[in-house]
Coordinates of C-alpha atoms in Angstrom, one line a residue:
X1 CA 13.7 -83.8 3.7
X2 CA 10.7 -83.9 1.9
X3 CA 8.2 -81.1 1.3
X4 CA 5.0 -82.3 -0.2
X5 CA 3.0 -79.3 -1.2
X6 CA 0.8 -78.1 1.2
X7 CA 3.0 -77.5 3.7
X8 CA 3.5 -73.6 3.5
X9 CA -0.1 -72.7 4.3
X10 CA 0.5 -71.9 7.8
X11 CA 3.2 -69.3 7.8
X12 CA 2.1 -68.6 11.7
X13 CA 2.7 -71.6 14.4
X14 CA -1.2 -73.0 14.8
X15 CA -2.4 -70.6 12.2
X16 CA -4.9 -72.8 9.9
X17 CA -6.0 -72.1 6.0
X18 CA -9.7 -72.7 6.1
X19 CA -10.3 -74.9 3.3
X20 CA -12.4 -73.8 0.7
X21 CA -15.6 -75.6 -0.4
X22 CA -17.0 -74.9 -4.2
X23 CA -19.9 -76.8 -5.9
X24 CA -19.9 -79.2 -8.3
X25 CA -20.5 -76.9 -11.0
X26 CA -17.7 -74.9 -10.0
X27 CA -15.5 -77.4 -10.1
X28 CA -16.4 -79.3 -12.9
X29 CA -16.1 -74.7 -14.5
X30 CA -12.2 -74.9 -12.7
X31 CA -11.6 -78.7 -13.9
X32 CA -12.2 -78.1 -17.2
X33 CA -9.7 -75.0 -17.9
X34 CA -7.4 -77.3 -15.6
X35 CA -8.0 -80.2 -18.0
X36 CA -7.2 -78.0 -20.2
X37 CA -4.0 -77.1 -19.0
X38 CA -3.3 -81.1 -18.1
X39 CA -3.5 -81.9 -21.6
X40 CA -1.3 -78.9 -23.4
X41 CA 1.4 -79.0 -20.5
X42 CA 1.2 -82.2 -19.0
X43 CA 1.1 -80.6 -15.5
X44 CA -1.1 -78.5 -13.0
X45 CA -0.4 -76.3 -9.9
X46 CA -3.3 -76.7 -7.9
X47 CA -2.6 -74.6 -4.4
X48 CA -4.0 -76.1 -1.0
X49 CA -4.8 -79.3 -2.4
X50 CA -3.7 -81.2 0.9
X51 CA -4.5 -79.7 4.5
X52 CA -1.4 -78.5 5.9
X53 CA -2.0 -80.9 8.6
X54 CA -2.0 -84.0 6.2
X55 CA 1.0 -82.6 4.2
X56 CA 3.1 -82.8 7.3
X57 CA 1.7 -85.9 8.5
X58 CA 2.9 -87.3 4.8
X59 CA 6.1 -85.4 5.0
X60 CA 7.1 -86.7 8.5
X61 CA 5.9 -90.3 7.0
X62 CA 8.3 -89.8 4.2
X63 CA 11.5 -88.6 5.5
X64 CA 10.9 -92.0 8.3
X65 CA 10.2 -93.7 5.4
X66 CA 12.9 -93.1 3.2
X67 CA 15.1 -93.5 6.4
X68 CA 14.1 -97.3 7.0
X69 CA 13.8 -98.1 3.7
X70 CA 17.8 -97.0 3.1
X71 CA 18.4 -99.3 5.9
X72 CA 16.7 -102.1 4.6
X73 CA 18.2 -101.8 1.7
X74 CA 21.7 -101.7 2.8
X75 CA 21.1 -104.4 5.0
X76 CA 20.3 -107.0 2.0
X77 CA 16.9 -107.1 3.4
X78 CA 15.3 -106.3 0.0
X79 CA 16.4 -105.0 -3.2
X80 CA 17.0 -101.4 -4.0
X81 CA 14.1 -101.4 -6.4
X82 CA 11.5 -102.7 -4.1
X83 CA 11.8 -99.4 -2.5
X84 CA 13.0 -96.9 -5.0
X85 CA 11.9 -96.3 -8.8
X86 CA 14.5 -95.8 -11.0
X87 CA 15.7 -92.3 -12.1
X88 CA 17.0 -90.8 -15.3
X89 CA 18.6 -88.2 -13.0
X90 CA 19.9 -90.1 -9.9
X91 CA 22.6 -87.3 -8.0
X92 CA 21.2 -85.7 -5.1
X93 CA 18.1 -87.4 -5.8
X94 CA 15.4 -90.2 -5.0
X95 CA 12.1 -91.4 -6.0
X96 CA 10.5 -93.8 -3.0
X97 CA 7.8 -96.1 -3.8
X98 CA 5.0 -95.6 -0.5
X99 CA 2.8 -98.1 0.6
X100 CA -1.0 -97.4 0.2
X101 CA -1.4 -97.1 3.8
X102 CA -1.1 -94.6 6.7
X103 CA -0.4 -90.9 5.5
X104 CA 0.0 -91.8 2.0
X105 CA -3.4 -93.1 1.6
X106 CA -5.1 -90.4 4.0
X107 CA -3.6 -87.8 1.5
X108 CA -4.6 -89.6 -1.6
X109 CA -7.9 -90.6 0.0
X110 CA -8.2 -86.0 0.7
X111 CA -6.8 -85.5 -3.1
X112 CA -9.3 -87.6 -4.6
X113 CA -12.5 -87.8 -3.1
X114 CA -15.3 -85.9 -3.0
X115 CA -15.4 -82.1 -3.7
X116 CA -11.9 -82.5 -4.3
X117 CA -10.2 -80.5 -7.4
X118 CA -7.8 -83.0 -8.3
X119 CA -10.5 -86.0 -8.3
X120 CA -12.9 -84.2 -11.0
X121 CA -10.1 -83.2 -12.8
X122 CA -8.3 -87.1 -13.1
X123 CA -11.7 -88.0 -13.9
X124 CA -12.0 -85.9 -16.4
X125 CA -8.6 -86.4 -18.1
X126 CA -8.4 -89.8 -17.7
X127 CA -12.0 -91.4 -16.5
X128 CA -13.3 -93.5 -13.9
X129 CA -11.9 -96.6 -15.4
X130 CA -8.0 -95.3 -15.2
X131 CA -5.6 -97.8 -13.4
X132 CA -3.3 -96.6 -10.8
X133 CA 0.1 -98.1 -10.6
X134 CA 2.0 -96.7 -8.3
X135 CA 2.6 -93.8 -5.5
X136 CA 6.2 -92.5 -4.9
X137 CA 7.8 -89.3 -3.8
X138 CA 10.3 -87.6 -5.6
X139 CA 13.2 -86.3 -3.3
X140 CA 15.4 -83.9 -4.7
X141 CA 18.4 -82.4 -2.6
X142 CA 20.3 -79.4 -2.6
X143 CA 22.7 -79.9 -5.6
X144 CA 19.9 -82.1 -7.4
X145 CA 19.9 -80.7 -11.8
X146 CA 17.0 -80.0 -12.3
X147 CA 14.8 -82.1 -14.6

């Protein structure tokens, strides 16, 4: 299923990554070489951005997810891309659209607010006035080319 980052932090059953606090003028000092990297790349790493209990939380709300959706899909209850975004790549692979609800919106709501490293650094790429248009999950299974 899926494995939204995050989700390797506790290697030991009920071990727990203590989450690490910085200032603002450390992470505005991390955002910036971040930014930096944004910009030239296009993408960022940014380890233990999710608690390990939110990422499997979202994870276990994804793979359910993608499960009922399939369903009601193949049941002519809605169109294919009501529930999935369309792919360049589409073996062995998915991209599901999530509701802003439940898990996904606890994650984005622990990825974006205060103190948060990926928050400043959105802001700073972007700014406060950025739209956001959607939330999905990329699923890629065993097999899946990679892109």
């Amino acid at each position: 299923g899926a494995a939204p980052a995050g989700k390797a932090a506790s290697k030991k059953k009920g071990a727990k990554r203590p989450r690490q606090s910085a200032s603002k003028a450390e992470l505005a000092q991390r955002g910036s070489v971040l930014a930096k990297e944004l910009q030239s790349s296009g993408v960022v790493r940014i380890d233990g951005a999710l608690s390990a209990a939110t990422a499997d939380a979202l994870r276990d709300f994804v793979d359910a997810e993608r499960l009922r959706c399939e369903e009601e899909v193949e049941a002519g209850g809605r169109p294919s891309t009501d529930r999935f975004a369309n792919l360049v790549l589409l073996s062995n692979r998915c991209d599901l659209l999530l509701p802003l609800q439940g898990p996904p919106l606890d994650a984005m709501q622990e990825l974006l607010g205060e103190a948060s490293a990926l928050g400043s650094l959105l802001e700073e790429v972007v700014g406060r006035e950025a739209s956001f248009n959607e939330l999905a999950c990329l699923i890629s299974e065993p097999g899946s080319k990679q892109q």
